[in-house]
CSV table of C-alpha atoms and ligand atoms in Angstrom, one decimal:
chain,number,residue,atom,x,y,z
A,102,MET,CA,-17.8,0.3,9.8
A,103,THR,CA,-16.8,-1.9,6.9
A,104,SER,CA,-17.1,-5.5,7.3
A,105,LEU,CA,-13.9,-7.4,6.1
A,106,GLY,CA,-15.4,-10.8,7.1
A,107,ASP,CA,-14.3,-12.2,4.1
A,108,THR,CA,-10.6,-11.4,4.5
A,109,LYS,CA,-9.8,-14.4,6.6
A,110,ALA,CA,-6.5,-15.6,6.7
A,111,PRO,CA,-5.4,-18.2,4.0
A,112,GLU,CA,-5.2,-21.6,5.5
A,113,GLY,CA,-2.7,-23.4,3.4
A,114,PRO,CA,-0.9,-26.3,5.1
A,115,ARG,CA,2.4,-24.7,3.9
A,116,VAL,CA,1.6,-21.5,5.9
A,117,ARG,CA,0.5,-23.2,8.9
A,118,SER,CA,3.6,-25.5,9.2
A,119,ALA,CA,5.9,-22.6,8.5
A,120,VAL,CA,4.2,-20.4,11.1
A,121,ALA,CA,4.4,-23.3,13.7
A,122,ARG,CA,8.1,-24.1,13.2
A,123,ARG,CA,9.4,-20.5,13.4
A,124,ALA,CA,12.6,-20.8,15.3
A,125,ALA,CA,13.1,-17.8,17.8
A,126,GLY,CA,16.2,-15.9,17.3
A,127,ARG,CA,16.6,-16.6,13.6
A,128,SER,CA,15.4,-14.7,10.5
A,129,LEU,CA,12.2,-16.0,8.9
A,130,GLU,CA,12.1,-18.8,6.2
A,131,ALA,CA,12.1,-17.6,2.8
A,132,PRO,CA,8.5,-17.9,1.7
A,133,PHE,CA,7.5,-15.3,4.4
A,134,TYR,CA,9.5,-12.8,2.2
A,135,THR,CA,8.7,-14.1,-1.4
A,136,ASP,CA,5.6,-16.2,-1.6
A,137,ARG,CA,2.3,-14.7,-2.6
A,138,GLU,CA,0.3,-16.9,-0.3
A,139,PHE,CA,2.3,-15.8,2.6
A,140,PHE,CA,1.9,-12.2,1.4
A,141,GLY,CA,-2.0,-12.6,1.3
A,142,LEU,CA,-1.7,-13.9,4.9
A,143,ASP,CA,0.2,-10.6,5.8
A,144,ILE,CA,-2.5,-8.6,4.5
A,145,ALA,CA,-5.4,-10.5,6.0
A,146,ALA,CA,-3.7,-11.2,9.5
A,147,ILE,CA,-1.6,-7.7,9.9
A,148,PHE,CA,-2.8,-5.0,7.7
A,149,THR,CA,-6.5,-5.5,7.9
A,150,ARG,CA,-6.5,-6.3,11.7
A,151,HIS,CA,-4.0,-3.6,13.1
A,152,TRP,CA,-3.8,0.1,13.6
A,153,ILE,CA,-1.7,1.3,10.5
A,154,PHE,CA,0.2,4.4,10.5
A,155,ALA,CA,-1.3,6.2,7.4
A,156,ALA,CA,-0.8,9.9,7.5
A,157,VAL,CA,-0.3,13.0,9.6
A,158,ASP,CA,-2.7,15.6,10.7
A,159,ALA,CA,-0.6,18.2,9.0
A,160,GLU,CA,-1.6,16.7,5.5
A,161,VAL,CA,-5.3,17.5,6.2
A,162,PRO,CA,-5.3,20.7,8.3
A,163,GLU,CA,-8.6,22.3,6.8
A,164,PRO,CA,-12.1,21.0,6.2
A,165,GLY,CA,-12.1,19.2,2.8
A,166,ASP,CA,-8.4,18.4,2.9
A,167,TYR,CA,-7.7,14.7,1.9
A,168,THR,CA,-4.8,12.6,1.4
A,169,THR,CA,-4.8,8.9,0.0
A,170,VAL,CA,-2.9,5.9,1.2
A,171,ASP,CA,-2.9,2.3,-0.3
A,172,ILE,CA,-2.8,-0.4,2.4
A,173,GLY,CA,-1.9,-3.5,0.3
A,174,PRO,CA,-5.0,-3.8,-1.9
A,175,TYR,CA,-7.0,-1.3,0.0
A,176,PRO,CA,-7.0,2.2,-1.2
A,177,VAL,CA,-8.1,4.5,1.6
A,178,ILE,CA,-8.9,8.3,1.9
A,179,VAL,CA,-8.1,10.2,5.1
A,180,LEU,CA,-9.8,13.6,5.2
A,181,ARG,CA,-11.0,16.4,7.4
A,182,ASP,CA,-14.7,16.7,7.3
A,183,GLU,CA,-16.9,19.9,7.4
A,184,GLU,CA,-16.8,19.6,11.1
A,185,GLU,CA,-13.1,19.3,11.4
A,186,ASN,CA,-13.3,15.7,12.3
A,187,LEU,CA,-10.8,13.4,10.9
A,188,ARG,CA,-12.4,10.6,8.9
A,189,ALA,CA,-11.2,7.7,6.7
A,190,PHE,CA,-13.1,5.9,4.0
A,191,HIS,CA,-12.4,3.3,1.5
A,192,ASN,CA,-11.4,4.9,-1.7
A,193,VAL,CA,-13.9,2.9,-3.7
A,194,CYS,CA,-17.0,4.3,-5.3
A,195,ARG,CA,-20.3,2.7,-4.2
A,196,HIS,CA,-21.7,2.8,-7.9
A,197,ARG,CA,-19.5,0.4,-9.9
A,198,GLY,CA,-16.5,0.4,-7.7
A,199,ALA,CA,-14.3,2.8,-9.5
A,200,ARG,CA,-11.4,4.2,-7.4
A,201,LEU,CA,-12.9,7.5,-6.2
A,202,LEU,CA,-9.8,9.7,-5.7
A,203,ASP,CA,-6.6,9.6,-7.6
A,204,ALA,CA,-3.5,9.1,-5.5
A,205,GLY,CA,-2.1,12.0,-3.8
A,206,ARG,CA,-3.4,14.9,-1.7
A,207,GLY,CA,-6.0,17.7,-2.3
A,208,SER,CA,-8.7,19.7,-1.0
A,209,ALA,CA,-12.5,19.4,-2.2
A,210,GLY,CA,-15.9,20.4,-0.9
A,211,ASN,CA,-17.3,17.1,-2.2
A,212,LEU,CA,-15.5,13.9,-3.4
A,213,VAL,CA,-16.7,13.4,-7.0
A,214,CYS,CA,-16.1,10.0,-8.7
A,215,GLY,CA,-14.3,10.5,-12.2
A,216,TYR,CA,-16.4,7.8,-13.8
A,217,HIS,CA,-20.1,8.7,-13.6
A,218,LYS,CA,-19.9,11.6,-11.2
A,219,TRP,CA,-21.4,10.1,-8.1
A,220,THR,CA,-20.8,12.8,-5.6
A,221,TYR,CA,-20.0,12.3,-1.8
A,222,GLY,CA,-19.8,14.7,1.0
A,223,THR,CA,-16.9,14.9,3.4
A,224,ASP,CA,-19.1,12.8,6.0
A,225,GLY,CA,-19.1,10.0,3.2
A,226,ALA,CA,-22.8,10.4,2.4
A,227,LEU,CA,-23.8,10.1,-1.2
A,228,ARG,CA,-25.2,13.6,-2.1
A,229,TYR,CA,-25.8,13.3,-5.8
A,230,ALA,CA,-26.1,10.4,-8.2
A,231,PRO,CA,-27.2,11.6,-11.8
A,232,SER,CA,-30.1,9.8,-13.6
A,233,GLN,CA,-31.2,7.4,-10.9
A,234,PRO,CA,-35.0,6.4,-10.7
A,235,ALA,CA,-37.2,7.8,-8.2
A,236,SER,CA,-37.0,4.6,-6.0
A,237,PHE,CA,-33.2,5.1,-5.7
A,238,ASP,CA,-32.1,5.6,-2.0
A,239,PRO,CA,-28.9,7.5,-1.7
A,240,SER,CA,-28.5,6.8,1.9
A,241,CYS,CA,-28.0,3.1,1.2
A,242,PHE,CA,-24.7,4.1,-0.8
A,243,GLY,CA,-22.5,6.1,1.5
A,244,LEU,CA,-18.8,5.5,1.4
A,245,LYS,CA,-17.6,2.7,3.6
A,246,SER,CA,-16.0,4.1,6.5
A,247,VAL,CA,-12.7,3.0,8.2
A,248,HIS,CA,-11.7,3.4,11.9
A,249,VAL,CA,-9.4,6.5,12.2
A,250,ARG,CA,-7.4,7.9,15.2
A,251,SER,CA,-5.0,10.9,15.7
A,252,VAL,CA,-2.3,10.5,18.3
A,253,GLY,CA,-0.3,13.7,18.9
A,254,GLY,CA,-0.7,14.5,15.1
A,255,LEU,CA,0.0,11.1,13.9
A,256,VAL,CA,-3.0,9.4,11.9
A,257,PHE,CA,-3.6,5.6,12.3
A,258,VAL,CA,-6.3,3.8,10.5
A,259,CYS,CA,-7.7,0.2,11.1
A,260,LEU,CA,-9.5,-1.7,8.4
A,261,ALA,CA,-11.0,-4.2,11.0
A,262,ASP,CA,-14.7,-4.2,12.3
A,263,ARG,CA,-13.1,-4.4,15.8
A,264,PRO,CA,-9.6,-2.7,16.0
A,265,PRO,CA,-7.2,-4.0,18.7
A,266,ALA,CA,-8.6,-2.7,22.0
A,267,ASP,CA,-5.1,-1.9,23.4
A,268,PHE,CA,-4.6,1.1,21.3
A,269,ASP,CA,-6.2,3.5,23.8
A,270,ASP,CA,-3.5,2.5,26.3
A,271,VAL,CA,-0.8,2.9,23.9
A,272,ALA,CA,-2.1,6.3,22.7
A,273,ALA,CA,-2.2,7.5,26.3
A,274,ARG,CA,1.4,6.5,27.0
A,275,ILE,CA,2.9,7.9,23.8
A,276,GLU,CA,0.8,11.1,23.5
A,277,PRO,CA,2.8,12.9,26.6
A,278,TYR,CA,5.8,12.4,24.6
A,279,LEU,CA,4.5,13.8,21.3
A,280,LEU,CA,2.3,16.6,22.6
A,281,PRO,CA,5.1,19.1,23.4
A,282,HIS,CA,6.1,19.2,19.8
A,283,ASP,CA,2.5,20.0,18.6
A,284,LEU,CA,2.8,17.9,15.6
A,285,ARG,CA,-0.9,18.5,15.0
A,286,HIS,CA,-0.4,22.1,14.0
A,287,ALA,CA,2.9,21.5,12.1
A,288,LYS,CA,3.5,21.9,8.4
A,289,VAL,CA,4.4,19.4,5.7
A,290,ALA,CA,7.8,20.5,4.4
A,291,ALA,CA,8.3,17.5,2.0
A,292,ARG,CA,6.9,14.0,1.4
A,293,SER,CA,8.6,11.3,-0.5
A,294,ASP,CA,7.4,7.8,-1.8
A,295,ILE,CA,10.0,5.2,-2.6
A,296,VAL,CA,9.4,1.8,-3.9
A,297,GLU,CA,11.8,-0.7,-2.3
A,298,ASP,CA,12.6,-3.9,-4.0
A,299,GLY,CA,12.0,-6.1,-0.8
A,300,ASN,CA,9.3,-7.4,1.3
A,301,TRP,CA,7.7,-5.0,3.8
A,302,LYS,CA,9.1,-7.0,6.7
A,303,LEU,CA,12.6,-6.6,5.4
A,304,VAL,CA,12.0,-2.8,5.4
A,305,MET,CA,10.8,-3.0,9.2
A,306,GLU,CA,13.5,-5.5,10.2
A,307,ASN,CA,16.2,-3.3,8.7
A,308,ASN,CA,15.1,-0.3,10.5
A,309,ARG,CA,15.1,-2.2,13.8
A,310,GLU,CA,19.0,-2.5,14.1
A,311,CYS,CA,22.1,-0.4,13.9
A,312,TYR,CA,24.2,-3.5,13.2
A,313,HIS,CA,24.3,-2.3,9.6
A,314,CYS,CA,24.9,1.5,10.4
A,315,ASP,CA,28.3,1.8,9.0
A,316,GLY,CA,26.4,2.0,5.8
A,317,HIS,CA,25.0,5.2,6.8
A,318,PRO,CA,28.0,7.8,6.9
A,319,GLU,CA,25.7,10.9,6.8
A,320,LEU,CA,23.3,9.6,9.6
A,321,LEU,CA,26.1,8.7,11.7
A,322,ARG,CA,27.2,12.3,11.9
A,323,THR,CA,24.6,12.7,14.6
A,324,PHE,CA,23.0,9.2,15.2
A,325,PHE,CA,25.0,7.3,17.8
A,326,PRO,CA,26.0,3.9,16.3
A,327,THR,CA,25.8,2.4,19.7
A,328,TYR,CA,22.0,2.1,19.4
A,329,GLY,CA,20.8,-1.3,20.5
A,330,TYR,CA,24.1,-2.3,22.2
A,331,THR,CA,24.6,-2.7,26.0
A,332,GLU,CA,27.9,-2.2,27.9
A,333,GLU,CA,28.2,-5.9,27.9
A,334,ASN,CA,28.1,-6.4,24.0
A,335,LEU,CA,29.5,-3.1,23.0
A,336,PRO,CA,32.2,-3.6,20.3
A,337,PRO,CA,35.6,-2.0,21.2
A,338,GLN,CA,35.6,0.3,18.2
A,339,LEU,CA,32.3,1.9,19.4
A,340,ARG,CA,33.8,2.8,22.8
A,341,PRO,CA,34.8,6.4,22.0
A,342,ALA,CA,31.3,7.0,20.6
A,343,HIS,CA,29.8,5.4,23.7
A,344,GLU,CA,31.8,7.7,25.9
A,345,ARG,CA,30.5,10.7,23.8
A,346,TYR,CA,27.0,9.3,24.2
A,347,LEU,CA,27.2,9.0,27.9
A,348,ARG,CA,28.1,12.6,28.2
A,349,ALA,CA,25.4,13.8,25.8
A,350,ASP,CA,22.9,11.5,27.6
A,351,ALA,CA,23.6,13.1,30.9
A,352,GLU,CA,23.1,16.7,29.6
A,353,THR,CA,19.9,15.9,27.6
A,354,ARG,CA,18.4,14.2,30.7
A,355,GLU,CA,18.9,17.3,32.7
A,356,THR,CA,17.2,19.3,29.8
A,357,TYR,CA,14.4,16.9,29.5
A,358,GLU,CA,13.9,17.0,33.6
A,359,ARG,CA,14.2,20.9,33.4
A,360,LEU,CA,11.5,21.3,30.6
A,361,GLY,CA,9.3,18.4,32.1
A,362,LEU,CA,9.4,16.3,28.8
A,363,PRO,CA,8.9,12.6,29.4
A,364,TYR,CA,12.1,10.7,28.2
A,365,ALA,CA,12.0,7.2,29.8
A,366,LEU,CA,12.3,4.1,27.6
A,367,ILE,CA,9.0,2.1,27.1
A,368,GLU,CA,9.7,-1.0,25.3
A,369,GLU,CA,6.6,-3.3,24.6
A,370,LEU,CA,7.4,-4.4,21.1
A,371,ASP,CA,6.0,-8.0,21.1
A,372,ASN,CA,3.9,-8.4,24.2
A,373,ARG,CA,0.7,-6.8,23.1
A,374,ALA,CA,-1.4,-6.3,20.0
A,375,THR,CA,-0.2,-2.7,19.3
A,376,GLY,CA,3.6,-3.1,19.9
A,377,PHE,CA,5.6,-0.2,20.4
A,378,ARG,CA,8.8,1.5,21.7
A,379,ILE,CA,9.4,5.0,22.7
A,380,GLN,CA,12.4,7.0,24.1
A,381,ARG,CA,13.9,10.3,24.0
A,382,ASP,CA,17.6,10.0,23.2
A,383,ALA,CA,20.7,12.2,22.7
A,384,LEU,CA,22.3,13.0,19.3
A,385,ASP,CA,26.0,13.4,18.7
A,386,LEU,CA,27.8,16.9,17.7
A,387,ALA,CA,25.6,19.8,18.4
A,388,GLY,CA,22.8,17.4,19.3
A,389,GLU,CA,20.0,19.2,17.9
A,390,SER,CA,18.9,17.8,14.6
A,391,PHE,CA,19.7,15.3,11.8
A,392,THR,CA,22.1,17.5,10.0
A,393,ALA,CA,25.9,17.3,9.0
A,394,ASP,CA,26.9,19.4,12.2
A,395,GLY,CA,23.8,18.4,14.2
A,396,LYS,CA,22.5,22.0,14.4
A,397,ALA,CA,18.9,22.8,13.7
A,398,ALA,CA,17.9,23.2,10.3
A,399,CYS,CA,14.8,25.2,10.8
A,400,ARG,CA,14.5,28.3,12.8
A,401,PRO,CA,11.2,28.2,14.6
A,402,LEU,CA,11.2,25.0,16.8
A,403,LEU,CA,8.4,22.7,16.9
A,404,GLY,CA,5.8,23.6,19.6
A,405,GLY,CA,8.0,26.7,20.4
A,406,LEU,CA,10.1,24.6,22.7
A,407,PRO,CA,12.7,26.9,24.3
A,408,THR,CA,15.9,25.0,23.4
A,409,PRO,CA,17.1,23.0,20.1
A,410,ARG,CA,19.4,20.7,22.0
A,411,LEU,CA,16.7,17.9,22.7
A,412,GLY,CA,18.4,14.9,20.9
A,413,HIS,CA,15.6,12.9,19.3
A,414,LEU,CA,12.4,11.3,20.3
A,415,ALA,CA,12.3,8.0,18.6
A,416,LEU,CA,8.9,6.0,18.4
A,417,HIS,CA,8.6,2.5,16.7
A,418,MET,CA,5.2,1.1,16.1
A,419,GLN,CA,4.1,-2.4,15.0
A,420,PRO,CA,3.6,-3.1,12.3
A,421,ASN,CA,4.4,-0.4,9.8
A,422,SER,CA,6.0,2.8,11.4
A,423,TRP,CA,8.8,4.6,13.0
A,424,PHE,CA,9.2,8.3,13.7
A,425,HIS,CA,12.0,10.7,14.8
A,426,VAL,CA,11.1,14.0,16.4
A,427,VAL,CA,14.0,16.6,16.8
A,428,ALA,CA,13.5,20.1,18.1
A,429,ASP,CA,13.4,21.6,14.6
A,430,HIS,CA,11.5,19.1,12.7
A,431,ALA,CA,9.9,15.6,12.8
A,432,ILE,CA,10.1,12.8,10.2
A,433,THR,CA,7.6,10.0,9.9
A,434,PHE,CA,7.9,6.7,7.9
A,435,SER,CA,5.1,4.5,6.8
A,436,VAL,CA,5.8,1.1,5.3
A,437,LEU,CA,3.1,0.0,3.0
A,438,PRO,CA,3.1,-3.4,1.2
A,439,LEU,CA,2.7,-3.6,-2.5
A,440,ALA,CA,3.7,-7.1,-3.5
A,441,PRO,CA,5.9,-9.9,-1.8
A,442,ASP,CA,8.8,-8.2,-3.1
A,443,LYS,CA,7.7,-4.5,-3.5
A,444,THR,CA,7.1,-2.1,-0.6
A,445,VAL,CA,6.4,1.6,-0.5
A,446,LEU,CA,8.4,3.7,2.0
A,447,ARG,CA,6.5,7.0,2.7
A,448,THR,CA,8.6,9.6,4.6
A,449,THR,CA,7.1,12.9,5.6
A,450,TRP,CA,9.0,15.8,7.0
A,451,LEU,CA,7.2,18.2,9.3
A,452,VAL,CA,8.3,21.8,10.5
A,453,HIS,CA,6.8,24.6,12.5
A,454,PRO,CA,3.7,25.9,10.7
A,455,GLU,CA,5.2,29.5,10.4
A,456,ALA,CA,8.4,28.2,9.1
A,457,THR,CA,8.9,29.4,5.4
A,458,GLU,CA,11.1,27.6,3.0
A,459,GLY,CA,14.1,29.4,1.7
A,460,VAL,CA,13.8,31.9,4.8
A,461,ASP,CA,13.6,29.7,7.9
A,462,TYR,CA,15.0,26.4,6.5
A,463,ASP,CA,16.6,25.2,3.3
A,464,LEU,CA,14.7,22.1,2.2
A,465,ASP,CA,17.8,20.0,0.9
A,466,THR,CA,19.4,20.6,4.3
A,467,LEU,CA,16.3,19.6,6.1
A,468,THR,CA,15.7,16.5,4.1
A,469,LYS,CA,19.4,15.6,3.1
A,470,ILE,CA,20.3,13.1,5.8
A,471,TRP,CA,17.1,10.8,5.8
A,472,THR,CA,16.9,10.9,2.1
A,473,ALA,CA,20.6,9.5,1.9
A,474,THR,CA,19.7,7.0,4.7
A,475,ASN,CA,16.5,5.8,3.0
A,476,GLU,CA,18.3,5.3,-0.4
A,477,GLN,CA,21.0,3.3,1.6
A,478,ASP,CA,18.4,1.2,3.5
A,479,ALA,CA,16.6,0.6,0.1
A,480,HIS,CA,19.7,-0.9,-1.3
A,481,LEU,CA,20.2,-3.2,1.8
A,482,VAL,CA,16.5,-4.3,1.6
A,483,ALA,CA,16.9,-5.2,-2.0
A,484,ARG,CA,20.2,-7.0,-1.3
A,485,ALA,CA,18.6,-9.1,1.4
A,486,GLN,CA,15.6,-9.9,-0.9
A,487,ARG,CA,17.9,-11.0,-3.6
A,488,GLY,CA,19.6,-13.4,-1.3
A,489,ILE,CA,16.7,-14.7,0.5
A,490,SER,CA,15.2,-15.5,-3.0
A,491,SER,CA,18.1,-18.0,-3.6
A,492,PRO,CA,17.3,-21.6,-2.8
A,493,ALA,CA,20.5,-21.7,-0.8
A,494,TYR,CA,19.0,-19.2,1.9
A,495,GLU,CA,18.4,-20.6,5.3
A,496,PRO,CA,17.5,-18.5,8.5
A,497,GLY,CA,20.4,-17.1,10.3
A,498,PRO,CA,20.9,-16.1,13.8
A,499,TYR,CA,20.2,-12.6,15.2
A,500,ALA,CA,23.0,-10.9,17.1
A,501,PRO,CA,22.2,-9.4,20.6
A,502,THR,CA,22.0,-6.0,19.1
A,503,GLU,CA,19.3,-7.2,16.7
A,504,TYR,CA,17.0,-8.0,19.5
A,505,GLN,CA,14.5,-5.6,18.2
A,506,VAL,CA,14.5,-7.6,14.9
A,507,GLU,CA,13.6,-10.7,17.0
A,508,ALA,CA,10.9,-8.6,18.7
A,509,PHE,CA,9.4,-7.6,15.4
A,510,CYS,CA,9.4,-11.2,14.1
A,511,ASN,CA,8.1,-12.5,17.5
A,512,TRP,CA,5.1,-9.9,17.3
A,513,TYR,CA,4.5,-10.8,13.7
A,514,ILE,CA,4.4,-14.7,14.2
A,515,THR,CA,2.2,-14.2,17.2
A,516,ARG,CA,-0.2,-12.3,15.2
A,517,LEU,CA,-0.3,-15.0,12.5
A,518,ARG,CA,-0.9,-17.7,14.9
A,519,GLU,CA,-3.6,-15.7,16.5
A,520,ALA,CA,-5.1,-15.1,12.9
A,521,LEU,CA,-4.8,-18.8,11.9
A,522,ASP,CA,-6.4,-19.8,15.2
A,523,ASP,CA,-9.4,-17.7,14.6
A,524,ASP,CA,-10.3,-19.4,11.5
B,890,FES,S1,-18.1,4.0,-10.6
B,890,FES,FE1,-18.1,5.8,-9.6
B,890,FES,S2,-19.7,7.0,-10.5
B,890,FES,FE2,-19.8,5.1,-11.5
B,891,FE2,FE1,19.6,1.8,8.0
């Protein structure tokens, strides 16, 4: 694997002291969101050390299929090789370092650099380098590989020499939830990249709470706004929604039991390297999908499951992803940092492989709710970034319903401490 031994965490005293004095239960100090040195630490301590959600198997179903993803300054290729194995490589030519493949997706028997035509096989081996002397040894110039794993059709990569060892355990625990939906053999119905004007952590933090959910009228047709609340801290105005939730929850639990679908909450967000949270949960109205009336938007159901009224399977993974799987489609979200105040949110919609657009589903109906929700969240993230950039900003307290934001920040700060201690 590639050695990233040079990407040590920066050791600036400002960074060290800010990490040391982080106050639990409060938002982070401004430089964590705005400062280039802190951003460098995020890349070195988080994005080059942990498993990053990068793609879905359905983007690369056939040998030669590839997709690209930029993880901070590291462009990466995820592809299916000739033996149908999943592979990942640094998207950097071994000749003079040109970016090998342009951004996007495609299919190719060989990977050809657009500069001087060095040509690599899908196994990363250099197959052709024009006009080299007889002494040239192509076996010394294969593409640099990156660790890659598929979990139930979700593809994670790790840039580190030694990825976090707990990923096997996490994979074993989340795969039983994912496998009944057969995402590995799903079809990509749509993919969107939006550039948000905020730090990547603000994108993640915003997703970990529903305190702001009245900003999502479309989503709240079916997503219960009680998410993150308990009986003890439920606001009175959410009581009717909570009553509906309890009824829907009892019904969907019966369905999960009958179909043998795992549904119990597992929440290990900040007590391990690969923090995660998974749960099956009810949806409002028809309870089938993220649509205006809650009814399924696509006719063949994922995995051929016998009923559409399954609520949603929600999965969060530290540091950069979340997922919703409903009976008729799945949506994956990947948060990819560009700069201290710029982040790509990549959203991918998956449907049954035999579903035909315009016949079995209308693309606009399928993508409408989360497209609107993403736009609304992007505005909130930009708003937070702008305020945090003011010298008047100081960290503020999380409400109880924001406990997952605290868990994210605690996971993050713990990882920074570990990285700084390793130096
Ligand atoms: S940089 Fe790729 S062939 Fe020269
Ligand atoms: Fe939101």
